[in-house]
Coordinates of C-alpha atoms in Angstrom, one line a residue:
M2 CA 7.0 77.2 -53.3
P3 CA 5.9 79.4 -50.5
S4 CA 6.2 78.1 -47.0
M5 CA 3.0 76.8 -45.3
D6 CA 2.0 77.2 -41.8
P7 CA 0.9 73.7 -40.5
F8 CA -1.3 75.3 -38.1
T9 CA -3.6 76.5 -40.7
H10 CA -4.5 72.8 -41.7
L11 CA -4.5 71.3 -38.1
G12 CA -7.6 71.5 -35.7
D13 CA -7.8 71.5 -32.1
F14 CA -7.8 67.7 -31.7
E15 CA -4.6 67.1 -33.9
I16 CA -2.7 69.8 -31.9
A17 CA -3.6 68.3 -28.4
P18 CA -1.0 65.5 -28.5
I19 CA 1.7 68.0 -29.3
I20 CA 0.5 70.2 -26.3
E21 CA 0.9 67.5 -23.8
L22 CA 4.7 67.2 -24.8
L23 CA 5.5 70.9 -24.8
D24 CA 7.0 72.7 -21.8
P25 CA 4.2 74.8 -20.1
I26 CA 5.9 78.0 -20.8
D27 CA 6.6 77.1 -24.4
I28 CA 2.7 76.8 -25.1
I29 CA 2.5 80.6 -23.9
R30 CA 5.6 81.6 -25.9
L31 CA 4.3 80.1 -29.2
Q32 CA 1.1 82.4 -28.9
R33 CA 3.4 85.2 -30.1
V34 CA 4.2 83.5 -33.4
S35 CA 1.1 84.8 -35.3
R36 CA -2.5 85.5 -34.9
T37 CA -3.5 82.0 -36.2
W38 CA -1.2 80.4 -33.6
Y39 CA -2.5 82.7 -30.8
R40 CA -6.2 81.9 -31.7
L41 CA -5.5 78.1 -31.7
L42 CA -3.3 78.0 -28.5
T43 CA -5.7 80.4 -26.5
S44 CA -8.8 78.2 -27.4
E45 CA -10.8 76.7 -24.4
Y46 CA -10.2 73.1 -25.5
I47 CA -6.3 73.6 -25.8
A48 CA -6.3 75.4 -22.5
R49 CA -8.0 72.4 -20.8
I50 CA -5.8 70.0 -22.2
A51 CA -2.7 72.1 -21.2
L52 CA -3.9 72.6 -17.6
I53 CA -5.0 68.8 -17.2
S54 CA -1.9 67.5 -18.7
H55 CA 0.7 69.8 -17.1
F56 CA -1.1 70.9 -13.9
P57 CA -3.4 68.2 -13.0
R58 CA -3.4 68.8 -9.4
T59 CA -3.2 72.5 -9.1
A60 CA -6.1 74.6 -7.5
E61 CA -6.9 75.7 -11.0
A62 CA -7.5 72.1 -12.1
V63 CA -9.4 71.1 -9.2
E64 CA -11.8 74.2 -9.8
F65 CA -12.2 73.2 -13.4
R66 CA -13.2 69.5 -12.4
E67 CA -15.6 70.7 -9.9
S68 CA -17.3 73.0 -12.3
L69 CA -18.2 70.2 -14.6
P70 CA -20.6 69.6 -16.3
N71 CA -20.7 73.3 -16.8
P72 CA -17.1 74.3 -16.9
H73 CA -15.8 77.9 -16.7
S74 CA -13.0 79.3 -18.8
V75 CA -9.6 78.0 -18.1
V76 CA -7.6 80.2 -20.4
L77 CA -6.5 82.6 -17.7
P78 CA -6.1 79.8 -14.9
Y79 CA -3.8 77.9 -17.1
R80 CA -1.6 81.3 -17.6
R81 CA -1.6 81.6 -13.7
A82 CA -0.6 78.0 -13.0
A83 CA 2.1 78.3 -15.7
Y84 CA 3.4 81.6 -14.3
R85 CA 3.9 79.9 -10.8
F86 CA 5.5 77.0 -12.5
H87 CA 7.8 79.3 -14.3
T88 CA 8.8 81.8 -11.5
R89 CA 9.2 79.0 -8.9
R90 CA 11.5 77.1 -11.1
L91 CA 13.7 80.2 -11.7
G92 CA 13.7 81.1 -8.0
L93 CA 11.9 84.5 -8.9
P94 CA 9.3 85.5 -6.4
T95 CA 6.8 88.1 -7.4
R96 CA 6.9 89.8 -4.0
V97 CA 8.3 89.2 -0.5
H98 CA 6.5 90.0 2.6
E99 CA 8.0 90.6 6.0
V100 CA 6.3 90.5 9.5
L101 CA 8.3 91.5 12.4
L102 CA 7.0 89.4 15.7
D103 CA 7.0 91.2 19.0
C104 CA 6.9 88.4 21.2
S105 CA 9.6 88.4 23.9
D106 CA 9.7 84.5 24.3
E107 CA 11.2 84.0 20.9
A108 CA 11.9 80.2 21.4
S109 CA 8.2 79.2 21.6
I110 CA 6.5 81.3 18.9
E111 CA 3.7 79.3 17.1
W112 CA 2.7 80.8 13.8
D113 CA 0.9 80.3 10.5
A114 CA 0.7 82.4 7.2
A115 CA -2.4 81.9 4.8
D116 CA -5.0 84.0 2.8
G117 CA -2.8 87.2 2.9
Y118 CA -2.5 87.1 6.8
A119 CA 0.1 86.0 9.4
A120 CA -0.9 85.0 13.0
W121 CA 1.3 84.2 15.9
T122 CA 1.4 83.9 19.6
S123 CA 3.8 83.0 22.3
H124 CA 3.5 80.3 25.1
E125 CA 4.9 83.1 27.5
D126 CA 2.3 85.8 26.9
R127 CA -0.8 83.8 25.2
V128 CA -1.7 87.0 23.3
L129 CA -3.1 86.3 19.8
R130 CA -1.6 88.6 17.0
V131 CA -3.0 88.9 13.5
Q132 CA -1.6 91.1 10.8
S133 CA -2.1 91.6 7.1
L134 CA 0.8 90.7 4.9
E135 CA 0.1 93.9 2.8
G136 CA 0.1 96.4 5.7
D137 CA 1.1 97.3 9.4
K138 CA -2.2 96.9 11.1
R139 CA -2.1 94.4 13.9
I140 CA -4.9 93.0 16.0
L141 CA -4.0 91.8 19.5
L142 CA -6.2 89.5 21.6
A143 CA -5.5 88.0 24.9
L144 CA -6.4 84.2 25.1
D145 CA -6.6 83.6 28.9
P146 CA -9.8 85.3 29.4
L147 CA -11.4 83.2 26.8
C148 CA -9.8 80.1 27.9
L149 CA -10.7 80.4 31.4
E150 CA -14.4 81.3 30.7
G151 CA -16.7 78.3 31.5
G152 CA -14.3 76.8 34.0
A153 CA -13.2 73.8 32.0
V154 CA -9.5 75.1 32.0
K155 CA -7.8 76.5 35.1
M156 CA -4.8 79.3 35.1
S157 CA -2.3 76.6 36.1
D158 CA -3.2 74.8 32.8
L159 CA -2.6 77.8 30.7
V160 CA 0.8 78.5 32.3
R161 CA 2.3 75.1 31.1
A162 CA 0.1 75.0 27.9
R163 CA 1.7 74.3 24.6
M164 CA 0.0 75.9 21.5
N165 CA -0.4 75.4 17.8
V166 CA -1.8 77.8 15.4
Q167 CA -3.5 77.0 12.0
M168 CA -5.1 79.2 9.3
G169 CA -7.2 78.5 6.5
K170 CA -10.5 79.2 4.7
G171 CA -10.6 82.8 6.4
L172 CA -10.5 81.1 9.8
L173 CA -7.9 80.8 12.6
V174 CA -7.6 77.8 14.8
V175 CA -5.7 78.0 18.1
T176 CA -5.3 74.6 20.0
L177 CA -4.1 74.6 23.6
N178 CA -2.5 71.4 24.4
F179 CA -2.1 70.5 28.3
Y180 CA 0.4 67.7 29.3
D181 CA -0.5 66.4 32.6
S182 CA 2.3 63.8 32.7
P183 CA 5.8 63.2 31.0
M184 CA 3.9 60.5 29.0
D185 CA 1.5 62.7 27.4
G186 CA 2.4 63.7 24.0
Y187 CA 1.2 63.7 20.2
G188 CA 1.2 60.0 20.2
F189 CA -0.2 59.3 23.6
G190 CA -2.8 62.0 23.5
R191 CA -3.4 64.8 25.9
R192 CA -6.2 67.3 27.1
A193 CA -6.9 70.2 24.8
L194 CA -8.9 73.3 24.1
I195 CA -9.7 74.2 20.6
L196 CA -10.5 77.9 19.6
V197 CA -11.6 79.0 16.2
F198 CA -11.7 82.7 15.0
A199 CA -12.7 84.5 12.1
I200 CA -9.9 86.2 10.1
P201 CA -9.2 89.3 10.1
S202 CA -11.3 90.5 13.0
A203 CA -10.0 87.7 15.5
R204 CA -13.5 87.2 16.7
L205 CA -14.2 84.0 18.6
L206 CA -16.7 81.7 16.6
W207 CA -16.7 78.8 19.1
K208 CA -14.4 76.7 21.3
L209 CA -14.4 73.2 22.4
P210 CA -12.6 71.6 25.4
I211 CA -11.5 67.9 25.3
L212 CA -11.2 66.7 28.9
L213 CA -10.2 63.3 30.5
P214 CA -10.5 60.7 30.0
Q215 CA -10.6 61.5 26.2
R216 CA -7.7 62.7 24.7
L217 CA -6.6 64.7 21.4
L218 CA -4.2 62.8 19.1
G219 CA -2.3 64.7 16.7
E220 CA -3.6 68.0 15.5
V221 CA -6.9 69.2 14.0
D222 CA -7.3 69.3 10.3
F223 CA -9.6 71.3 7.8
A224 CA -11.7 69.6 5.1
Q225 CA -14.1 71.4 3.1
D226 CA -16.2 73.4 5.7
R227 CA -15.2 71.0 8.6
L228 CA -12.8 71.1 11.3
T229 CA -11.8 67.4 12.2
Y230 CA -9.7 65.6 14.5
I231 CA -8.9 62.0 16.3
R232 CA -10.2 61.6 19.6
K233 CA -8.9 58.8 22.0
T234 CA -10.6 57.1 24.7
P235 CA -8.9 54.6 26.8
I236 CA -10.3 51.1 27.3
A237 CA -7.6 49.1 28.8
Q238 CA -3.9 49.4 29.4
N239 CA -2.0 50.6 26.4
R240 CA -5.2 50.0 24.4
A241 CA -7.9 52.8 23.4
T242 CA -10.6 53.3 20.8
L243 CA -10.1 56.2 18.3
H244 CA -13.0 58.1 17.0
F245 CA -12.9 60.4 14.0
V246 CA -14.7 63.7 14.8
A247 CA -16.0 66.5 12.4
H248 CA -17.5 69.7 13.3
N249 CA -19.0 72.8 11.2
I250 CA -16.1 74.9 11.1
L251 CA -18.3 78.0 11.4
T252 CA -20.6 77.0 14.3
G253 CA -19.0 74.0 15.9
E254 CA -21.9 71.7 15.5
T255 CA -20.8 68.0 15.4
L256 CA -21.4 66.5 11.9
L257 CA -19.8 63.2 12.2
E258 CA -18.5 61.0 15.0
T259 CA -17.5 57.5 14.0
E260 CA -15.1 54.9 15.6
L261 CA -12.3 53.8 13.5
E262 CA -12.1 50.1 12.6
R263 CA -9.3 48.1 14.5
S264 CA -8.3 51.4 16.1
S265 CA -7.4 49.5 19.3
E266 CA -4.4 48.0 17.3
I267 CA -2.8 51.5 17.1
S268 CA -0.2 51.7 19.8
N269 CA 0.4 54.6 22.0
G270 CA 2.7 56.1 19.3
D271 CA 5.9 57.2 21.4
Q272 CA 6.8 60.0 19.0
F273 CA 4.2 61.1 16.8
F274 CA 0.6 60.7 15.4
V275 CA -0.3 62.7 12.2
M276 CA -3.9 62.9 10.6
V277 CA -5.1 64.4 7.5
T278 CA -8.3 64.3 5.5
D279 CA -8.8 64.7 1.8
R280 CA -10.7 68.0 0.5
P281 CA -13.7 65.8 -0.9
F282 CA -14.2 64.3 2.5
K283 CA -13.9 60.9 1.2
R284 CA -11.0 59.4 3.2
L285 CA -8.5 60.1 6.0
I286 CA -5.0 59.0 6.5
I287 CA -3.2 58.4 9.7
L288 CA 0.6 58.2 10.2
H289 CA 1.8 56.7 13.4
E290 CA 4.8 54.8 15.1
D291 CA 4.3 51.5 16.5
T292 CA 6.5 51.3 19.7
D293 CA 5.0 47.9 20.5
A294 CA 6.4 46.2 17.6
L295 CA 10.1 46.5 18.6
P296 CA 12.0 46.4 21.9
S297 CA 14.1 49.2 20.9
L298 CA 13.4 53.0 21.1
W299 CA 12.3 53.3 17.7
G300 CA 9.5 51.5 15.9
P301 CA 8.3 51.0 12.4
V302 CA 6.1 53.7 10.9
F303 CA 2.5 52.8 9.8
V304 CA 0.2 54.4 7.5
R305 CA -3.6 53.6 7.5
V306 CA -6.2 54.9 5.2
F307 CA -9.8 55.0 6.6
S308 CA -13.0 55.6 5.1
I309 CA -15.1 58.7 5.7
N310 CA -17.8 58.4 3.0
D311 CA -16.0 56.1 0.7
G312 CA -18.0 53.2 2.1
P313 CA -19.0 52.8 5.7
P314 CA -17.5 55.7 7.9
G315 CA -14.5 54.5 9.9
R316 CA -13.7 51.4 7.6
L317 CA -10.1 50.5 7.4
L318 CA -9.4 50.6 3.6
A319 CA -5.5 50.1 3.4
K320 CA -2.6 49.7 5.7
Y321 CA 1.2 50.2 4.8
D322 CA 4.6 49.9 6.4
L323 CA 7.0 52.5 5.6
K324 CA 9.9 50.7 7.3
H325 CA 11.5 54.0 8.3
S326 CA 12.2 56.0 11.4
P327 CA 12.5 59.7 10.7
F328 CA 14.5 60.1 14.0
L329 CA 17.5 57.9 13.1
G330 CA 20.2 59.6 10.9
N331 CA 21.7 58.1 7.7
R332 CA 25.4 58.2 8.1
F333 CA 28.0 58.4 5.3
G334 CA 30.5 56.3 7.2
D335 CA 32.6 58.3 9.3
R336 CA 32.1 61.3 7.2
A337 CA 28.8 63.1 7.9
F338 CA 25.1 62.7 8.9
V339 CA 21.7 63.4 7.6
E340 CA 18.7 63.9 9.8
S341 CA 15.4 63.5 8.3
D342 CA 11.8 64.0 9.7
L343 CA 8.4 63.2 8.1
Y344 CA 5.4 65.5 7.1
M345 CA 2.2 64.4 5.7
D346 CA -0.3 66.5 3.6
Y347 CA -3.2 66.3 1.3
P348 CA -2.8 69.2 -1.0
P349 CA -6.2 70.6 -2.2
K350 CA -6.0 68.7 -5.6
G351 CA -6.6 65.0 -6.9
E352 CA -6.9 62.0 -4.5
V353 CA -3.3 61.4 -3.6
F354 CA -1.8 61.7 -0.1
W355 CA 1.7 62.6 0.3
I356 CA 4.2 61.5 3.0
V357 CA 7.4 63.3 2.6
E358 CA 10.9 63.4 4.4
S359 CA 12.5 66.7 5.1
C360 CA 16.4 66.5 4.8
F361 CA 18.7 68.3 7.3
V362 CA 22.6 67.8 6.3
F363 CA 25.4 68.6 8.5
I364 CA 29.0 68.1 7.4
D365 CA 32.1 69.6 8.9
K366 CA 35.0 69.6 6.3
R367 CA 38.5 70.1 7.3
P368 CA 41.9 68.6 6.3
P369 CA 43.1 65.3 8.2
Q370 CA 45.0 65.9 11.3
P371 CA 48.8 66.3 10.8
P372 CA 51.0 63.6 12.4
C373 CA 51.7 63.9 16.1
P374 CA 54.4 62.3 18.4
G375 CA 53.4 58.7 19.5
H376 CA 51.5 57.9 16.2
P377 CA 53.2 56.7 13.0
A378 CA 50.1 57.7 11.1
P379 CA 48.1 60.9 11.0
C380 CA 46.7 61.4 14.4
T381 CA 42.9 60.5 14.8
C382 CA 42.6 61.1 18.6
T383 CA 40.7 64.2 18.5
Y384 CA 39.0 63.4 15.1
D385 CA 35.1 63.5 15.7
S386 CA 34.1 60.8 13.3
D387 CA 30.6 61.8 13.4
T388 CA 31.0 65.3 11.8
D389 CA 34.5 65.7 10.5
T390 CA 35.5 64.8 6.7
A391 CA 37.8 65.7 4.2
V392 CA 35.7 64.8 1.3
A393 CA 32.0 65.6 1.2
P394 CA 29.4 63.2 -0.2
S395 CA 28.1 64.2 -3.7
T396 CA 24.5 63.5 -3.1
V397 CA 22.1 62.8 -0.1
S398 CA 18.8 60.8 -0.8
F399 CA 15.5 61.3 0.8
S400 CA 12.1 59.7 0.1
A401 CA 8.5 60.5 -0.8
W402 CA 5.5 58.4 -0.6
S403 CA 2.2 58.7 -2.5
V404 CA -0.8 56.8 -1.3
Q405 CA -3.4 57.1 -4.2
P406 CA -6.6 54.9 -5.3
N407 CA -5.7 52.1 -7.6
P408 CA -8.8 49.9 -8.7
T409 CA -6.3 47.0 -9.6
A410 CA -4.7 46.7 -6.1
P411 CA -6.2 44.4 -3.6
A412 CA -7.0 47.2 -1.2
G413 CA -8.1 49.5 -3.8
F414 CA -4.9 51.6 -3.1
E415 CA -1.3 51.7 -3.8
M416 CA 1.6 53.2 -2.1
V417 CA 4.3 54.6 -4.6
H418 CA 7.8 55.0 -3.3
S419 CA 10.1 57.6 -4.8
I420 CA 13.7 58.5 -3.8
Y421 CA 15.0 61.8 -4.6
R422 CA 18.8 62.4 -4.9
S423 CA 19.9 65.9 -4.0
T424 CA 23.1 67.2 -4.9
I425 CA 25.6 68.6 -2.4
D426 CA 27.0 71.7 -4.0
E427 CA 30.7 72.4 -2.8
G428 CA 30.4 76.1 -4.1
K429 CA 27.1 76.8 -2.2
D430 CA 26.7 74.6 0.8
F431 CA 30.3 75.1 2.3
Q432 CA 30.2 79.0 2.1
R433 CA 30.5 79.3 6.1
R434 CA 33.9 79.1 7.5
F435 CA 34.3 78.4 11.1
R436 CA 37.4 79.2 13.1
I437 CA 38.6 76.4 15.3
P438 CA 39.8 77.8 18.5
I439 CA 43.7 78.1 19.0
D440 CA 43.7 75.3 21.8
D441 CA 41.9 72.8 19.6
A442 CA 43.9 73.5 16.8
A443 CA 47.3 73.1 18.8
V444 CA 49.5 70.4 17.2
P445 CA 52.6 69.2 19.3
A446 CA 55.6 70.2 17.6
V447 CA 58.5 67.6 17.0
P448 CA 62.0 69.0 17.4
A449 CA 64.2 68.8 14.2
T450 CA 66.9 66.9 16.2
V451 CA 64.9 63.8 16.2
P452 CA 65.5 61.8 12.8
P453 CA 62.5 60.4 11.0
A454 CA 63.9 56.9 11.6
A455 CA 64.2 57.2 15.2
G456 CA 61.1 55.5 15.7
V457 CA 57.7 56.4 17.4
A458 CA 59.1 55.9 20.9
A459 CA 61.8 58.1 20.4
A460 CA 59.7 60.9 19.0
A461 CA 57.0 60.5 21.8
A462 CA 59.8 60.7 24.5
V463 CA 61.4 63.9 23.0
G464 CA 58.1 65.6 22.3
A465 CA 57.1 65.0 25.9
A466 CA 60.2 66.1 27.4
V467 CA 60.3 69.3 25.3
G468 CA 56.8 70.1 25.9
V469 CA 56.6 72.6 23.0
V470 CA 53.0 73.1 21.3
E471 CA 52.9 74.8 17.9
K472 CA 49.7 76.7 17.9
K473 CA 48.3 77.4 14.4
E474 CA 44.9 79.1 13.6
T475 CA 42.9 76.7 11.5
F476 CA 39.4 76.8 9.8
R477 CA 36.9 74.4 8.9
D478 CA 34.2 74.7 6.2
R479 CA 30.7 73.8 7.4
C480 CA 27.8 72.7 5.4
Q481 CA 24.3 73.1 7.4
R482 CA 21.4 72.8 4.8
F483 CA 17.9 72.0 4.9
E484 CA 15.7 70.8 2.3
I485 CA 11.9 70.6 2.1
F486 CA 10.2 69.0 -0.9
L487 CA 7.1 69.8 -2.8
P488 CA 6.2 66.6 -4.5
E489 CA 3.4 67.7 -6.7
E490 CA 5.3 70.2 -8.3
Q491 CA 8.4 68.1 -8.4
C492 CA 10.5 70.8 -6.8
S493 CA 12.1 71.6 -3.4
A494 CA 13.5 74.5 -1.4
T495 CA 17.1 74.3 0.0
F496 CA 18.0 76.6 2.8
Y497 CA 21.9 76.8 3.6
N498 CA 24.0 79.0 5.8
V499 CA 26.4 81.7 4.4
K500 CA 28.6 84.6 5.8
P501 CA 28.4 87.0 3.1
S502 CA 31.6 89.4 2.6
G503 CA 31.3 92.6 4.3
D504 CA 29.4 91.4 7.4
A505 CA 31.3 92.2 10.6
G506 CA 31.2 90.1 13.5
A507 CA 29.1 86.8 14.0
M508 CA 26.3 88.1 11.7
R509 CA 24.3 84.9 10.5
R510 CA 22.5 84.8 7.1
F511 CA 21.2 82.0 5.0
R512 CA 20.0 81.7 1.4
I513 CA 17.3 79.7 -0.4
D514 CA 17.6 77.7 -3.7
V515 CA 14.8 76.3 -5.5
G516 CA 15.6 72.8 -7.0
S517 CA 14.0 70.8 -9.7
Y518 CA 14.0 67.1 -10.3
R519 CA 13.6 64.9 -13.2
G520 CA 13.0 61.0 -13.7
A521 CA 16.0 58.6 -13.6
G522 CA 14.5 55.2 -13.9
V523 CA 13.6 52.8 -11.3
G524 CA 15.7 51.5 -8.3
T525 CA 16.5 47.9 -7.2
G526 CA 13.4 47.9 -4.9
G527 CA 11.1 49.2 -7.6
E528 CA 11.1 52.7 -6.4
R529 CA 11.0 55.6 -8.6
V530 CA 14.3 57.5 -8.7
M531 CA 14.5 61.3 -9.2
V532 CA 17.7 63.3 -9.5
Q533 CA 18.2 67.0 -9.1
S534 CA 18.4 68.6 -12.5
G535 CA 19.3 72.1 -11.1
R536 CA 19.2 74.7 -8.0
M537 CA 18.3 78.4 -8.7
V538 CA 19.1 80.8 -5.8
V539 CA 16.1 82.8 -5.0
R540 CA 16.3 86.4 -6.4
V541 CA 14.2 89.5 -6.5
A542 CA 14.7 92.8 -8.4
G543 CA 15.6 94.8 -5.2
G544 CA 14.3 95.9 -1.7
G545 CA 14.8 94.4 1.5
G546 CA 13.9 94.8 5.3
R547 CA 15.1 94.0 8.7
A548 CA 15.0 90.2 8.1
W549 CA 16.1 90.0 4.5
R550 CA 18.2 91.9 2.0
C551 CA 19.2 91.9 -1.7
V552 CA 22.9 91.5 -2.6
E553 CA 24.9 91.3 -5.6
G554 CA 22.7 89.8 -8.5
G555 CA 19.4 90.3 -6.4
V556 CA 20.3 87.2 -4.5
V557 CA 18.0 87.2 -1.2
E558 CA 19.7 86.6 2.0
V559 CA 17.7 86.0 5.1
R560 CA 18.9 86.9 8.7
G561 CA 19.3 83.9 10.9
E562 CA 20.6 80.2 10.7
V563 CA 19.5 76.9 9.5
F564 CA 19.5 74.2 11.9
N565 CA 18.1 70.7 12.2
E566 CA 14.7 71.6 13.7
F567 CA 14.1 74.0 10.6
L568 CA 11.1 72.0 9.6
H569 CA 9.0 73.8 12.2
G570 CA 9.9 77.2 10.8
V571 CA 9.1 76.4 6.9
Q572 CA 5.9 76.2 5.0
W573 CA 6.1 75.2 1.4
S574 CA 2.8 75.7 -0.7
E575 CA 1.6 75.8 -4.1
R576 CA 2.0 79.5 -4.3
H577 CA 3.9 80.8 -1.3
L578 CA 7.2 79.8 0.5
A579 CA 6.9 81.0 4.2
L580 CA 9.4 80.8 7.0
R581 CA 10.2 82.0 10.4
T582 CA 13.5 83.2 11.4
R583 CA 15.2 84.9 14.4
W584 CA 18.4 86.3 15.0
R585 CA 20.2 88.7 17.6
E586 CA 20.3 92.3 17.2
E587 CA 21.5 94.8 19.8
G588 CA 21.7 92.2 22.6
R589 CA 18.2 90.9 22.0
V590 CA 16.3 88.2 19.8
V591 CA 14.3 89.4 16.9
A592 CA 11.9 87.1 15.0
A593 CA 10.1 87.8 12.0
I594 CA 8.0 85.9 9.3
V595 CA 9.0 86.1 5.8
V596 CA 6.8 85.1 2.8
F597 CA 7.9 84.7 -0.8
D598 CA 4.9 84.9 -3.1
F599 CA 5.4 83.1 -6.5
G600 CA 2.0 83.9 -7.7
C601 CA 0.9 86.5 -10.3
L602 CA -0.8 89.7 -9.6
W603 CA -3.6 89.2 -11.9

C-alpha cells in the first residue's frame, strides 16, 4: 500500500496545535520536505500561530498586534525572529561592529549604541561624538556652548557634571547631572540639564533644565514619542512629592504632568531610584530602596506600579517588596562570593515589566596551605576566607521578577519570581592563571632533624632558630565572570576572563558565552526554577579588529577584563549584544565599543 502524506489530509486548523509544540527552527526546516509542506507551513495562518506561540513579545509580534484588525503578512517577520533565536542560541552573530573611542578620560566615558549608531562623550572634555556602526565618519559636537546658553548652568557646574547618554527612535538624549552636595544622587535627586539631539546630524532639538528646589530622580525614559522622567519637589524633611512628567520628544512640549499617589511615602532612596514606562504609555514602574525601613545601611527594595492612562493618571496600582538588596554579596561559606545588581526594563513587547539581577562571580582556587611550624594542621594564617577555595561551587543562582497584569489578582497585577541557576564551568571559567608572588608563597621549611612526633612546640622552636624559608613559585586559578540575562528570550550572556596561549606579558582578554535555560519545576517558595541547559561560546567566521579577534575555531576574544562593575559596560537587547571595553596599549589606555549583531541581513 503506498505511503500517504498526512499533510495532504490536514488543514491549517489541525496543524496549528502541532506547530505550537515544534521547535521554531524545525518549522522552517520542515518547509523543505515537499511542495505541499512548504505551502502549508508558509501560509499566513500558520505563520501567525508560530509567531504568537514561540515569539509572543518580539518586535515582530508587537507590530502584528498593532496592525489589527488589518494585519500585515508575518511570514517574513517570523523567519526573522526565528533567525535571531537560532543564531543567538548557537552564539553565531551575523556581524561584529567595532568603534574605537578617542576620549582621553577612559574611566568616565558615557555611551550608547542603537539604530545603527554609536554615541559617546567624556566627563573630561564634554564633546559629543556620533558615528555609524557601518562606517568611519564621525560627528563631534562641543556641549559646553549649548549648556551655557541661557544662563541656567554655569561653567563651574559643567566641570563637575556627570553625564548619561541614551539613544532610541532616531534621537539622542544627553543628561548632565549636577551634584551640589554629597547627599545628592539617583535616590535623593539632583539638578540636571536634558539635551535632545537628532541622529545622525547631532542637531540640538530642545533642552530642559531642572533647577532647585526641584530635582531629577533616576534617569529619563522613552515611551512612544514621549520623553518621560520623575521630578521631585521637597515638602518637608525627608519627604517630597513626586511628579511624573512627559514631553513631546521632538519639540519638548509638556504633554502630561501628574502627581504620583502616596509619593511622599517613597523615601530618599540611599542607593538607587529607577523608573521605566511601558510602550503603550499605560503604566510606569518605579524601583527604589527604602532606607527608612531599617536602621542598617541597606534597606528593602520596593516596586511600585502607577497608572498613566490605565485609570486616573498617577494612581498607585500595585506595590511589591523584593526582599533583596543588590549590594550585599551571596557567600558560599568561606569559598567564594557573588555580587549582584538590579536592572529594570520594559522591552517593546507585551505588558510585562522585568526586574533582573546581573551576576558577578569571583573565585580564587588554589590548594590548601601546607603545614607550617607551630600548627598541627594545615596553616590558615594567610588564608583569605573571602576569596580562596580549593573547590568551586557548581552553580550560582540569580533572580528575575516579572510584573504583569492579572485580572484575578487583588491589585490587578502579579509579580512572578524566577530563580536561574547558572553553571560554573571548570574548563572555561578558570582559564586565567595568576602567579602568586614569591614572598606570598613562602613556606617555612622544617628541618629533617626534627622528628614528626617531636611535637608542635619543638618544631616551632627549631623553625624559628633556623630561620630557613623555602620559596616556591605557586599559581592560583581565578574565575572572574559576569552574566547578564535576557528574560524574554530565556538566555544570558556570560563574560569570563582568559589568557590565550601565545600572548606575551599581561595581555588580558575575555570570551563571551550565550547560555540557554529550561524549566526545572517550582521551588520551595513557589518561585519558578530555571536551570542552564547549555553554554555556547560566541564565534564568527573570521575577521577582527583592534578590540577583538578570532582564534582557533572562530572563537571571539575581546581585549579587556571582566570586573564587578561590568553591568555599566554591557547592553543586551533583542538583536544586539553591545559592550564597551578598555585595555592598555603602548603605555596608554584604549577604549572601544563592540556590537554583536544576531539579526538577519534581509
